[in-house]
Coordinates of C-alpha atoms in Angstrom, one line a residue:
M1 CA 54.8 72.1 69.6
T2 CA 51.0 71.5 69.5
S3 CA 49.2 72.4 72.6
P4 CA 47.4 69.5 74.2
N5 CA 44.2 71.5 74.2
A6 CA 44.3 72.3 70.7
D7 CA 41.5 71.5 68.1
P8 CA 43.0 68.7 66.0
S9 CA 41.0 69.9 63.1
K10 CA 42.5 73.4 63.3
T11 CA 46.0 72.1 63.8
A12 CA 45.4 69.8 60.5
Y13 CA 44.4 73.1 58.5
D14 CA 47.4 75.0 59.9
H15 CA 50.2 72.5 59.3
L16 CA 49.0 69.3 57.2
W17 CA 49.0 70.3 53.5
M18 CA 46.6 67.6 52.2
H19 CA 47.3 66.4 48.7
F20 CA 44.8 67.3 45.7
T21 CA 42.8 69.4 48.4
R22 CA 41.3 72.8 48.2
M23 CA 42.9 74.0 51.4
W24 CA 40.6 77.2 51.6
S25 CA 37.7 74.9 51.9
Y26 CA 38.6 74.0 55.4
E27 CA 39.4 77.4 56.8
D28 CA 36.2 77.4 58.6
A29 CA 35.0 73.9 58.4
P30 CA 36.4 70.9 60.1
V31 CA 38.9 68.5 58.5
P32 CA 37.4 64.8 58.2
T33 CA 39.8 62.9 60.4
I34 CA 39.9 59.1 60.2
V35 CA 41.4 57.2 63.2
R36 CA 40.6 53.6 62.6
G37 CA 39.9 50.9 60.1
E38 CA 38.3 47.5 60.6
G39 CA 37.5 45.2 57.6
S40 CA 35.8 47.2 55.0
Y41 CA 35.0 50.1 57.3
I42 CA 36.6 53.2 58.6
Y43 CA 36.0 55.2 61.8
D44 CA 36.5 59.1 62.3
D45 CA 37.7 60.7 65.4
H46 CA 33.9 61.0 66.7
G47 CA 33.5 57.3 66.4
K48 CA 31.3 57.5 63.3
R49 CA 31.6 54.4 61.0
Y50 CA 31.9 54.8 57.2
I51 CA 32.1 52.4 54.2
D52 CA 35.4 52.4 52.8
G53 CA 34.1 52.2 49.2
L54 CA 37.5 53.3 47.8
S55 CA 39.9 50.9 49.9
G56 CA 41.5 54.1 50.8
L57 CA 42.8 55.2 47.6
F58 CA 42.4 51.8 45.6
V59 CA 45.0 50.4 48.3
V60 CA 43.6 48.4 51.1
N61 CA 42.9 45.4 49.2
A62 CA 43.1 42.9 51.9
G63 CA 40.9 45.3 54.3
H64 CA 41.6 47.2 57.3
G65 CA 42.9 45.9 60.8
R66 CA 45.2 43.0 59.7
R67 CA 47.0 42.3 62.7
E68 CA 49.5 40.0 61.1
L69 CA 50.5 42.7 58.7
A70 CA 51.4 45.2 61.4
E71 CA 53.2 42.4 63.5
T72 CA 55.1 41.5 60.5
A73 CA 56.2 45.2 60.0
A74 CA 57.3 45.5 63.7
K75 CA 59.4 42.0 63.4
Q76 CA 61.2 43.3 60.3
A77 CA 62.0 46.7 61.6
Q78 CA 63.6 45.0 64.7
E79 CA 65.6 42.8 62.6
L80 CA 66.7 45.1 59.7
A81 CA 64.8 48.6 59.7
Y82 CA 66.6 49.8 56.6
F83 CA 69.1 49.1 53.9
P84 CA 69.4 50.4 50.3
I85 CA 69.2 48.1 47.2
W86 CA 71.9 50.2 45.5
S87 CA 74.5 47.6 44.8
Y88 CA 73.5 45.5 47.8
A89 CA 70.5 43.2 48.5
H90 CA 68.6 42.1 51.7
P91 CA 66.5 38.9 51.9
K92 CA 62.9 40.5 51.8
A93 CA 63.7 42.3 48.8
V94 CA 64.9 39.2 47.1
E95 CA 62.1 37.3 48.3
L96 CA 59.4 39.6 47.2
A97 CA 61.1 40.1 43.5
E98 CA 61.2 36.3 43.1
R99 CA 57.5 36.2 44.3
L100 CA 56.5 39.0 41.9
A101 CA 58.3 37.4 39.0
G102 CA 56.5 34.1 39.6
Y103 CA 53.1 35.7 39.3
A104 CA 53.9 38.0 36.4
P105 CA 53.2 36.5 33.0
G106 CA 55.6 35.7 30.0
D107 CA 59.2 36.6 30.8
L108 CA 58.6 39.4 33.1
N109 CA 61.4 38.3 35.6
K110 CA 63.2 41.2 36.6
V111 CA 61.7 43.7 39.4
F112 CA 62.9 47.3 39.7
F113 CA 61.3 48.4 43.2
T114 CA 60.0 51.9 43.8
T115 CA 58.2 53.7 46.5
G116 CA 54.9 54.2 44.7
G117 CA 53.0 54.0 41.5
G118 CA 54.2 57.3 39.9
E119 CA 57.8 56.4 40.5
A120 CA 57.1 53.1 38.8
V121 CA 55.7 54.9 35.9
E122 CA 58.7 57.3 35.8
T123 CA 61.0 54.3 36.0
A124 CA 59.1 52.7 32.9
W125 CA 59.7 55.7 30.5
K126 CA 63.5 56.3 31.7
L127 CA 64.0 52.5 31.3
A128 CA 62.4 52.5 27.8
K129 CA 64.5 55.5 26.6
Q130 CA 67.6 53.9 27.7
Y131 CA 66.7 50.5 26.2
H132 CA 66.1 51.9 22.9
K133 CA 69.7 53.7 23.0
L134 CA 71.3 50.7 24.1
T135 CA 69.8 48.6 21.3
G136 CA 70.6 50.8 18.4
N137 CA 67.3 53.0 18.3
P138 CA 68.6 56.4 20.0
T139 CA 65.8 58.5 18.6
K140 CA 63.1 56.3 20.3
Y141 CA 62.0 58.5 23.3
K142 CA 58.3 59.4 22.6
V143 CA 55.5 57.8 24.7
I144 CA 51.9 57.3 23.9
S145 CA 49.0 57.2 26.3
R146 CA 45.3 57.9 26.4
A147 CA 43.3 61.0 26.7
V148 CA 42.0 61.5 30.5
A149 CA 44.3 58.7 31.8
Y150 CA 46.2 59.4 35.1
H151 CA 49.5 58.1 35.6
G152 CA 51.0 60.0 38.3
T153 CA 52.7 63.2 39.7
P154 CA 56.5 63.0 38.8
Q155 CA 57.2 65.1 35.8
G156 CA 57.6 62.2 33.4
A157 CA 54.5 60.5 34.8
L158 CA 52.5 63.7 34.7
S159 CA 53.6 64.4 30.9
I160 CA 52.1 60.8 30.2
T161 CA 48.9 61.7 32.1
G162 CA 46.3 62.8 29.8
L163 CA 44.5 65.5 32.0
P164 CA 45.2 69.0 30.9
A165 CA 44.1 70.8 33.8
L166 CA 46.3 68.6 36.2
K167 CA 49.3 69.5 33.9
A168 CA 49.0 73.1 33.2
P169 CA 50.3 74.5 36.4
F170 CA 53.5 72.6 36.0
E171 CA 54.4 73.1 32.2
P172 CA 56.6 72.8 30.4
L173 CA 56.9 69.2 31.2
V174 CA 58.9 66.4 29.7
P175 CA 58.6 66.5 25.9
G176 CA 57.5 63.6 23.9
A177 CA 54.2 62.6 25.5
R178 CA 51.4 62.0 22.9
K179 CA 47.7 61.1 23.6
V180 CA 45.1 58.7 21.8
P181 CA 41.5 58.2 22.4
N182 CA 40.4 56.2 25.3
T183 CA 38.0 53.3 25.5
N184 CA 34.9 55.1 26.9
I185 CA 32.4 53.3 24.6
Y186 CA 29.4 55.1 26.5
R187 CA 30.9 58.4 24.6
A188 CA 31.4 56.6 21.3
P189 CA 27.9 56.4 19.8
L190 CA 29.0 55.2 16.5
F191 CA 30.1 51.9 18.0
G192 CA 27.7 51.6 20.7
D193 CA 26.3 48.4 19.2
D194 CA 29.7 46.7 18.3
P195 CA 32.3 46.9 21.2
E196 CA 34.6 44.7 19.0
A197 CA 34.7 47.3 16.4
F198 CA 35.2 50.1 18.8
G199 CA 38.1 48.0 20.2
R200 CA 39.6 47.7 16.8
W201 CA 39.3 51.4 16.1
A202 CA 40.7 52.5 19.5
A203 CA 43.8 50.2 19.2
D204 CA 44.3 51.6 15.7
Q205 CA 44.5 55.1 16.8
I206 CA 47.6 53.9 18.6
E207 CA 49.1 52.7 15.3
Q208 CA 48.1 56.0 13.5
Q209 CA 49.8 58.1 16.3
I210 CA 53.0 55.9 15.9
L211 CA 52.9 56.5 12.0
F212 CA 52.3 60.1 12.5
E213 CA 55.1 60.6 15.0
G214 CA 57.3 58.3 13.0
P215 CA 58.1 54.7 14.4
E216 CA 61.8 55.7 14.9
T217 CA 60.7 58.3 17.5
V218 CA 58.2 56.2 19.8
A219 CA 59.7 54.2 22.8
A220 CA 56.7 53.1 24.4
V221 CA 52.9 52.8 24.9
V222 CA 51.6 53.2 28.5
L223 CA 47.9 52.0 29.1
E224 CA 46.0 50.7 32.2
P225 CA 44.1 47.6 31.8
V226 CA 40.9 49.3 33.1
Q227 CA 41.4 53.2 32.9
N228 CA 40.8 55.0 36.1
A229 CA 40.3 58.6 35.4
G230 CA 37.2 59.3 33.6
G231 CA 35.3 56.5 35.7
C232 CA 36.8 53.0 35.1
F233 CA 36.9 52.1 31.3
P234 CA 37.3 48.7 30.6
P235 CA 38.9 47.6 27.4
P236 CA 36.6 46.5 24.4
P237 CA 37.1 42.8 23.3
G238 CA 40.3 42.3 21.2
Y239 CA 41.8 45.6 22.1
F240 CA 44.9 44.7 23.9
R241 CA 45.6 41.8 21.4
R242 CA 45.6 44.4 18.6
V243 CA 47.7 46.8 20.9
R244 CA 50.3 44.2 21.4
E245 CA 50.4 43.4 17.5
I246 CA 51.0 47.2 16.8
C247 CA 53.8 47.3 19.4
D248 CA 55.6 44.4 18.2
R249 CA 55.3 45.7 14.4
Y250 CA 56.9 49.0 15.4
E251 CA 59.3 47.9 18.0
V252 CA 57.4 49.8 20.7
L253 CA 57.5 48.6 24.3
L254 CA 54.1 48.1 26.0
V255 CA 53.7 49.1 29.7
S256 CA 50.8 47.9 31.5
D257 CA 50.2 50.5 34.2
E258 CA 48.6 48.3 37.0
V259 CA 49.2 50.7 39.9
I260 CA 45.4 50.2 40.8
C261 CA 44.5 47.1 38.9
A262 CA 47.2 44.8 39.9
F263 CA 46.7 42.6 43.3
G264 CA 43.3 41.4 42.9
R265 CA 41.4 44.5 42.1
L266 CA 40.1 42.8 38.9
G267 CA 40.3 39.3 40.5
T268 CA 43.9 38.3 39.1
M269 CA 47.3 39.1 40.6
F270 CA 48.1 41.2 37.4
A271 CA 45.3 42.6 35.4
C272 CA 46.9 41.8 32.0
D273 CA 46.3 38.2 32.9
K274 CA 42.6 38.8 32.8
F275 CA 42.7 40.5 29.3
D276 CA 45.1 37.8 27.9
Y277 CA 48.3 40.1 27.0
V278 CA 51.7 40.0 27.9
P279 CA 53.3 43.4 28.3
D280 CA 56.9 44.5 28.3
M281 CA 56.5 46.1 31.5
I282 CA 54.1 46.3 34.5
T283 CA 54.0 49.1 36.8
C284 CA 52.3 48.4 40.1
A285 CA 52.2 49.6 43.6
K286 CA 49.2 50.4 45.9
G287 CA 47.7 46.7 46.7
M288 CA 51.2 45.1 46.8
T289 CA 50.9 45.8 50.7
S290 CA 47.4 46.5 50.8
G291 CA 48.8 50.1 52.1
Y292 CA 50.2 48.8 55.4
S293 CA 53.7 50.0 54.2
P294 CA 54.6 52.0 50.8
I295 CA 56.2 50.1 48.1
G296 CA 55.9 49.9 44.1
A297 CA 57.7 48.2 41.2
C298 CA 58.4 48.1 37.6
I299 CA 58.4 44.6 36.5
V300 CA 60.3 44.1 33.4
S301 CA 60.9 41.2 30.8
D302 CA 64.1 39.6 30.5
R303 CA 64.3 41.1 26.7
V304 CA 64.1 44.5 27.9
A305 CA 66.5 43.9 30.9
E306 CA 69.1 42.0 28.8
P307 CA 71.3 45.1 27.6
F308 CA 71.5 46.2 31.3
Y309 CA 72.6 42.7 32.5
S310 CA 75.4 42.4 30.1
G311 CA 78.5 44.6 29.2
R312 CA 79.2 47.6 31.4
N313 CA 75.6 49.2 30.9
T314 CA 73.9 50.5 34.1
F315 CA 70.5 51.9 34.6
L316 CA 71.4 55.1 36.3
H317 CA 68.2 55.5 38.4
G318 CA 66.9 54.5 41.8
Y319 CA 65.1 55.7 45.1
T320 CA 66.4 55.6 48.6
F321 CA 63.4 53.9 50.1
A322 CA 62.8 51.5 47.1
G323 CA 62.6 47.8 48.2
H324 CA 62.4 48.9 51.9
P325 CA 62.9 45.8 54.2
V326 CA 59.8 46.4 56.1
S327 CA 57.5 47.1 53.1
A328 CA 59.0 44.0 51.4
A329 CA 58.3 41.9 54.4
V330 CA 54.8 43.4 54.5
G331 CA 54.2 42.7 50.8
L332 CA 55.1 39.1 51.2
A333 CA 52.8 38.7 54.2
N334 CA 50.1 40.6 52.3
L335 CA 50.4 38.0 49.3
D336 CA 50.3 35.0 51.7
I337 CA 46.8 36.5 52.8
F338 CA 45.9 36.6 49.3
E339 CA 46.6 33.0 48.7
R340 CA 45.5 31.7 51.9
E341 CA 42.0 33.4 51.7
Q342 CA 41.8 33.0 47.9
L343 CA 41.0 36.8 47.6
N344 CA 41.2 36.9 43.7
R345 CA 38.8 33.9 43.6
H346 CA 36.5 35.9 45.8
V347 CA 36.5 38.9 43.5
L348 CA 35.9 36.6 40.5
D349 CA 33.0 34.9 42.3
N350 CA 31.3 38.2 43.3
E351 CA 31.9 40.7 40.5
A352 CA 29.0 40.0 38.8
A353 CA 26.9 40.6 42.0
F354 CA 28.7 43.9 42.6
F355 CA 28.0 45.0 39.1
A356 CA 24.3 43.9 39.2
T357 CA 23.8 45.6 42.5
L358 CA 25.1 48.8 41.1
N359 CA 23.1 48.4 37.8
R360 CA 19.9 48.8 40.0
L361 CA 20.7 52.5 40.1
H362 CA 19.9 52.8 36.2
D363 CA 16.3 53.7 37.3
L364 CA 17.6 56.9 38.8
P365 CA 17.6 59.8 36.0
I366 CA 20.9 61.0 37.0
V367 CA 22.7 57.7 36.3
G368 CA 23.9 57.4 32.8
D369 CA 26.2 54.5 32.8
V370 CA 27.8 51.9 35.2
R371 CA 31.0 50.6 34.1
G372 CA 34.1 48.7 35.2
N373 CA 35.4 45.3 36.1
G374 CA 36.2 43.0 39.2
F375 CA 35.7 45.4 42.3
F376 CA 36.3 48.6 40.3
Y377 CA 33.4 50.5 39.1
G378 CA 32.3 53.9 37.9
I379 CA 28.9 55.4 37.7
E380 CA 28.7 58.2 35.2
L381 CA 26.2 61.0 36.0
V382 CA 24.2 63.0 33.4
K383 CA 21.5 65.6 32.9
D384 CA 19.5 63.6 30.3
K385 CA 19.7 59.9 29.9
E386 CA 18.6 59.9 26.3
T387 CA 20.8 62.4 24.9
K388 CA 23.6 61.7 27.4
E389 CA 24.2 65.4 28.2
T390 CA 26.6 66.0 30.9
F391 CA 26.9 68.7 33.5
T392 CA 28.1 72.2 32.8
A393 CA 31.2 73.5 34.5
E394 CA 28.9 75.6 37.1
E395 CA 26.6 72.2 37.6
T396 CA 29.8 70.2 38.3
E397 CA 30.9 72.7 40.9
R398 CA 27.6 72.9 42.5
V399 CA 26.3 69.5 42.4
L400 CA 29.5 67.3 42.4
Y401 CA 31.6 69.3 44.8
G402 CA 29.1 71.5 46.5
F403 CA 26.8 68.7 47.4
L404 CA 27.5 65.2 46.4
S405 CA 31.1 64.8 47.9
K406 CA 30.2 65.8 51.3
A407 CA 26.7 64.1 51.1
L408 CA 28.2 60.9 50.3
F409 CA 30.5 60.9 53.1
D410 CA 27.9 62.3 55.6
A411 CA 25.8 59.4 54.7
G412 CA 28.5 57.0 55.7
L413 CA 30.2 56.2 52.3
Y414 CA 33.6 57.2 51.8
C415 CA 34.3 57.0 47.7
R416 CA 35.1 59.4 44.9
A417 CA 33.1 61.8 43.2
D418 CA 35.2 63.1 40.3
D419 CA 35.1 65.3 37.2
R420 CA 38.3 64.2 35.5
G421 CA 36.4 63.7 32.2
D422 CA 32.6 63.6 32.7
P423 CA 31.2 63.5 36.3
V424 CA 31.4 60.2 38.0
V425 CA 31.3 58.3 41.4
Q426 CA 34.0 55.7 41.6
L427 CA 34.0 52.6 43.8
A428 CA 36.6 49.9 44.6
P429 CA 35.9 48.4 47.9
P430 CA 38.1 46.1 49.8
L431 CA 38.4 42.7 48.1
I432 CA 36.9 41.0 51.3
S433 CA 33.6 42.6 50.5
D434 CA 30.5 40.8 50.1
Q435 CA 26.6 41.2 49.1
A436 CA 25.8 42.6 52.4
L437 CA 28.3 45.5 51.7
F438 CA 27.2 45.9 48.1
D439 CA 23.7 46.4 49.2
E440 CA 24.7 49.0 51.9
I441 CA 26.7 51.0 49.1
E442 CA 23.7 50.9 46.8
D443 CA 21.4 52.2 49.4
V444 CA 23.4 54.9 50.3
L445 CA 24.2 55.9 46.6
R446 CA 20.3 55.7 45.7
S447 CA 19.5 58.2 48.6
V448 CA 22.3 60.7 47.8
L449 CA 22.0 60.5 44.0
T450 CA 18.1 61.1 44.2
D451 CA 19.1 64.2 46.3
A452 CA 21.7 65.3 43.9
W453 CA 19.1 65.2 40.9
K454 CA 17.1 67.6 42.8
Q455 CA 20.0 69.8 43.0
L456 CA 20.1 70.0 39.2

């Protein structure tokens, strides 16, 4: 039991194993501790206010401090705190499934709940493999995803992830995951003046990979509408239209991994709508409840679900807390807020202003590229704007981790300084954010990036 006089930061270091964290870095340093949120801001245990420039972890889309979501959770917990959806239903899971099916495009009408995004991706791969077995294609088991893309930490989702350093400690992983180039046009100089040609080329690499592996072995292609890792790579014009054609030609399922991009992050309920394609499955989580309770889902087309809804076939897969009554109730209330306050419309009306505000930073020598969509942007940092020369490993360690991460937080901006790919700063504030907040973000970034340049 913790002593009432114990240092909370020391207790955190001793007992709370933080995720993706260099624990040794807090041995003799305080652990940043956030105790409260309100709107687009968070507050630490000393009362200092910070801009939440990452919506927690691309999660708190409706903003912090929503009393009605907390009250919804409490009310549901009093009525039915828990019951599984293993061969049983409860009203809130049914209602939320119907609501999500109503938002989803095409015939994506079946909702398989999980408790998070990685589980949703894991579900999609397992479902794709069993679907092909049931429909006479038992050798289709491989999945194609993009280089640098992050799709989660479960063994299957981690295999789909395109970040070798994240995977190496856990290998061997699930066999059959293959990678193709991503859509980072900033690092594709041959196509810099023709994004449509680049999109065609990038999509065609998926076809080439399918042909190389053998179409009879490929079950699915898993893509984010805007790729997160590497710093917010939007799709070039025509990219997803071409990918859809390729998947149809070779009987490969298209999975739209929208764990980050769904629920307003790009200004639409599902991001595939923004880029005008209909996938066979959508994986989603994060913003479904704005983080007020955990939940995720794999939304599946009627065509893919059909073999499991006929005969004696069963999808032998599930999670104890999937479709949790409290989380489902909160999800419904959160979507009510989206509709009542027109949060998607707010993002569409303000995305250009956010992008323009961040583009002011191009006058800094360290800023190479600003890219993204909706309220989801990455700023790539370089040593030389003309040659696009990136940081060395030593410079990344010294400047990105040794200086920039802490300096941004100390200056009052919580965001992500990341080197999964090339060095970037990522921003995804709550969807309620406005020009005043954009200006605050730009002001902090300008000051701290100017100092970071001096570190180089």
